[in-house]
Amino acid sequence: MIDDVIRTRRTHKSFGVEPVQRDALRELFELARWAPNHHRTFPWRFRVLGPESFERIKEAAGPSEAPKLERAPTLVLATAALSGDLISDEEDVCATACAIYAVLLGAHERGLAAYWRTPRVVRTRAGREALGVPDGERVLGLIHLGPARSSPPAPERPSVETYLSYLP
Ligand SMILES: Cc1cc2nc3c(=O)[nH]c(=O)nc-3n(C[C@H](O)[C@H](O)[C@H](O)COP(=O)(O)O)c2cc1C
């Protein structure tokens, strides 16, 4: 049931070494197509890092940050292609977040570990250049993917009463 997939998905920080194969990645990222998206701009962009781009981003990250990029065997940069219109851009960032979440849920459903991460380097000019991100795209994060190595505990969460109210 979708409820169980939503409740049991976790952020993983420890991964097995086997990269996710291209056919599995294609299947996973196909789920992004179905994200809700006002004006159907389809703004999400996903770039799977290969060995050269991985070396470039590690170099841009520097020695203190680079080791954390090595946690997962497969890294995917998630960006939103924006138009410059403030309202559309806000909606397109939201749509891209929905698309990323679809991928995270799909990964979990398939027994893969995933981690949506926003390391400092992807916000820097050097990090963007390392991954060839053009000016019109907003970086939403790096998705770490790979075989699960543990079952992370669920962090405490506020109850529904703290954020759900009924207006008269
Ligand atoms: C937009 C976004 C950015 C995130 N960036 C980071 C990050 O840089 N480092 C990190 O440890 N976790 C990051 N996370 C994961 C959250 O820490 C995690 O979702 C939260 O602790 C709840 O755990 P759960 O995903 O297992 O439910 C990010 C999550 C989102 C949605």
Short mmCIF file of C-alpha atoms and ligand atoms in Angstrom, two decimals:
data_model
loop_
_atom_site.label_atom_id
_atom_site.label_comp_id
_atom_site.label_asym_id
_atom_site.label_seq_id
_atom_site.Cartn_x
_atom_site.Cartn_y
_atom_site.Cartn_z
CA MET A 1 0.00 0.00 0.00
CA ILE A 2 1.27 3.49 -0.82
CA ASP A 3 0.83 4.51 2.85
CA ASP A 4 3.38 1.91 3.91
CA VAL A 5 5.87 2.99 1.25
CA ILE A 6 5.53 6.62 2.39
CA ARG A 7 5.86 5.73 6.08
CA THR A 8 8.77 3.34 5.78
CA ARG A 9 10.98 5.28 3.31
CA ARG A 10 14.08 6.52 5.11
CA THR A 11 17.12 8.62 4.40
CA HIS A 12 20.06 6.23 4.11
CA LYS A 13 23.62 7.28 4.73
CA SER A 14 25.26 3.90 4.32
CA PHE A 15 25.19 2.03 1.01
CA GLY A 16 26.46 -1.12 -0.61
CA VAL A 17 29.07 -0.71 -3.37
CA GLU A 18 27.11 -1.91 -6.41
CA PRO A 19 26.04 0.99 -8.69
CA VAL A 20 22.43 1.14 -9.84
CA GLN A 21 22.29 -0.12 -13.42
CA ARG A 22 21.03 2.08 -16.23
CA ASP A 23 17.85 0.11 -16.89
CA ALA A 24 16.92 0.33 -13.21
CA LEU A 25 17.72 4.05 -13.20
CA ARG A 26 15.57 4.61 -16.25
CA GLU A 27 12.67 2.81 -14.61
CA LEU A 28 13.11 4.82 -11.44
CA PHE A 29 13.42 8.21 -13.07
CA GLU A 30 10.51 7.49 -15.37
CA LEU A 31 8.40 7.94 -12.23
CA ALA A 32 9.32 11.64 -12.28
CA ARG A 33 7.24 12.04 -15.45
CA TRP A 34 4.12 11.58 -13.38
CA ALA A 35 4.79 14.33 -10.87
CA PRO A 36 2.14 17.06 -10.70
CA ASN A 37 3.28 20.10 -12.65
CA HIS A 38 1.36 23.34 -13.30
CA HIS A 39 1.41 24.38 -17.00
CA ARG A 40 3.16 21.07 -17.72
CA THR A 41 6.58 22.65 -18.03
CA PHE A 42 8.29 19.39 -16.98
CA PRO A 43 11.08 21.34 -15.29
CA TRP A 44 12.98 18.49 -13.58
CA ARG A 45 16.41 17.54 -14.87
CA PHE A 46 18.38 14.57 -13.57
CA ARG A 47 22.04 14.00 -14.35
CA VAL A 48 23.59 10.70 -13.37
CA LEU A 49 27.23 11.31 -12.51
CA GLY A 50 29.80 9.27 -14.39
CA PRO A 51 33.42 8.76 -13.29
CA GLU A 52 34.67 12.04 -14.82
CA SER A 53 31.93 14.24 -13.39
CA PHE A 54 32.32 12.46 -10.05
CA GLU A 55 36.03 13.36 -9.97
CA ARG A 56 35.22 16.95 -10.96
CA ILE A 57 32.62 17.43 -8.20
CA LYS A 58 34.95 15.88 -5.62
CA GLU A 59 37.64 18.31 -6.66
CA ALA A 60 35.21 21.23 -6.42
CA ALA A 61 34.07 19.98 -3.00
CA GLY A 62 37.57 19.89 -1.59
CA PRO A 63 39.17 17.36 0.74
CA SER A 64 36.88 17.94 3.74
CA GLU A 65 33.61 17.52 1.85
CA ALA A 66 34.61 15.05 -0.87
CA PRO A 67 34.58 11.86 1.26
CA LYS A 68 30.84 12.24 1.92
CA LEU A 69 30.24 12.11 -1.84
CA GLU A 70 31.73 8.62 -1.82
CA ARG A 71 29.08 7.18 0.47
CA ALA A 72 26.82 5.96 -2.32
CA PRO A 73 27.77 4.19 -5.58
CA THR A 74 25.32 6.22 -7.69
CA LEU A 75 24.83 9.97 -7.53
CA VAL A 76 22.21 11.89 -9.46
CA LEU A 77 22.04 15.68 -9.60
CA ALA A 78 18.49 17.02 -9.46
CA THR A 79 17.76 20.48 -10.86
CA ALA A 80 14.77 22.51 -11.95
CA ALA A 81 14.93 24.35 -15.28
CA LEU A 82 13.42 27.77 -14.57
CA SER A 83 12.00 30.48 -16.81
CA GLY A 84 12.72 33.58 -14.69
CA ASP A 85 9.04 34.20 -13.94
CA LEU A 86 8.76 34.27 -10.13
CA ILE A 87 5.46 32.42 -9.85
CA SER A 88 6.30 29.77 -12.45
CA ASP A 89 9.70 29.27 -10.91
CA GLU A 90 8.21 28.67 -7.47
CA GLU A 91 5.78 26.17 -8.93
CA ASP A 92 8.48 24.48 -10.96
CA VAL A 93 10.71 24.06 -7.92
CA CYS A 94 7.74 22.49 -6.11
CA ALA A 95 7.05 20.19 -9.07
CA THR A 96 10.68 19.13 -9.15
CA ALA A 97 10.58 18.35 -5.43
CA CYS A 98 7.51 16.18 -6.13
CA ALA A 99 9.44 14.42 -8.90
CA ILE A 100 12.37 13.77 -6.59
CA TYR A 101 10.04 12.39 -3.96
CA ALA A 102 8.50 10.05 -6.54
CA VAL A 103 12.00 8.77 -7.26
CA LEU A 104 12.76 8.33 -3.54
CA LEU A 105 9.55 6.38 -3.02
CA GLY A 106 10.17 4.28 -6.12
CA ALA A 107 13.69 3.49 -4.91
CA HIS A 108 12.37 2.43 -1.53
CA GLU A 109 9.66 0.29 -3.11
CA ARG A 110 12.42 -1.48 -5.09
CA GLY A 111 14.55 -2.12 -2.02
CA LEU A 112 17.12 0.54 -2.92
CA ALA A 113 18.55 2.96 -0.41
CA ALA A 114 18.28 6.66 -1.22
CA TYR A 115 19.34 9.97 0.28
CA TRP A 116 18.32 13.45 -0.88
CA ARG A 117 21.25 15.61 0.03
CA THR A 118 22.09 19.27 -0.46
CA PRO A 119 25.86 19.45 0.00
CA ARG A 120 27.41 22.90 -0.04
CA VAL A 121 29.36 22.18 -3.22
CA VAL A 122 26.28 21.94 -5.46
CA ARG A 123 25.39 25.51 -4.50
CA THR A 124 28.76 26.86 -5.55
CA ARG A 125 29.81 28.13 -8.97
CA ALA A 126 32.62 25.55 -9.05
CA GLY A 127 30.20 22.74 -8.21
CA ARG A 128 27.74 23.83 -10.90
CA GLU A 129 30.50 24.08 -13.47
CA ALA A 130 31.84 20.67 -12.48
CA LEU A 131 28.47 19.18 -13.40
CA GLY A 132 27.68 21.45 -16.36
CA VAL A 133 24.62 23.12 -14.82
CA PRO A 134 23.55 26.13 -16.92
CA ASP A 135 22.51 29.42 -15.30
CA GLY A 136 18.79 28.90 -15.76
CA GLU A 137 18.65 25.80 -13.55
CA ARG A 138 18.17 25.68 -9.77
CA VAL A 139 19.96 22.84 -8.04
CA LEU A 140 17.65 20.96 -5.66
CA GLY A 141 20.17 18.42 -4.53
CA LEU A 142 22.11 15.26 -5.11
CA ILE A 143 20.23 11.99 -4.89
CA HIS A 144 22.41 9.22 -3.48
CA LEU A 145 21.31 5.76 -4.57
CA GLY A 146 22.56 2.24 -4.02
CA PRO A 147 21.96 -1.05 -2.26
CA ALA A 148 20.65 -0.67 1.29
CA ARG A 149 23.06 -1.68 4.03
CA SER A 150 20.95 -0.95 7.08
CA SER A 151 17.47 0.06 8.20
CA PRO A 152 17.76 3.59 9.55
CA PRO A 153 15.35 4.38 12.39
CA ALA A 154 12.55 6.83 11.73
CA PRO A 155 13.25 10.26 13.21
CA GLU A 156 10.65 11.59 15.66
CA ARG A 157 7.87 13.50 13.95
CA PRO A 158 5.26 15.93 15.22
CA SER A 159 1.74 14.55 15.32
CA VAL A 160 -0.77 15.49 12.65
CA GLU A 161 -2.58 17.81 15.11
CA THR A 162 0.44 20.12 15.12
CA TYR A 163 0.09 20.95 11.42
CA LEU A 164 -3.47 20.13 10.42
CA SER A 165 -6.28 22.51 11.28
CA TYR A 166 -9.81 23.02 10.03
CA LEU A 167 -10.86 26.49 8.99
CA PRO A 168 -14.43 27.59 9.68
C1 LIG B 1 15.43 19.31 0.31
C2 LIG B 1 16.10 18.35 1.23
C3 LIG B 1 17.46 18.47 1.46
C4 LIG B 1 18.11 17.58 2.32
N1 LIG B 1 19.45 17.74 2.52
C5 LIG B 1 20.08 16.96 3.43
C6 LIG B 1 21.45 17.14 3.68
O1 LIG B 1 22.13 17.94 3.05
N2 LIG B 1 22.02 16.38 4.65
C7 LIG B 1 21.30 15.47 5.36
O2 LIG B 1 21.85 14.82 6.24
N3 LIG B 1 19.99 15.22 5.08
C8 LIG B 1 19.36 15.95 4.14
N4 LIG B 1 18.05 15.73 3.84
C9 LIG B 1 17.35 14.56 4.44
C10 LIG B 1 16.68 14.91 5.74
O3 LIG B 1 17.66 15.14 6.72
C11 LIG B 1 15.76 13.74 6.14
O4 LIG B 1 14.73 13.63 5.19
C12 LIG B 1 15.18 13.95 7.51
O5 LIG B 1 16.16 13.79 8.50
C13 LIG B 1 14.05 12.95 7.82
O6 LIG B 1 14.51 11.62 7.71
P1 LIG B 1 13.82 10.57 6.73
O7 LIG B 1 14.05 11.04 5.31
O8 LIG B 1 14.48 9.25 7.02
O9 LIG B 1 12.36 10.55 7.05
C14 LIG B 1 17.37 16.56 2.96
C15 LIG B 1 16.00 16.43 2.72
C16 LIG B 1 15.37 17.31 1.86
C17 LIG B 1 13.89 17.15 1.58
#
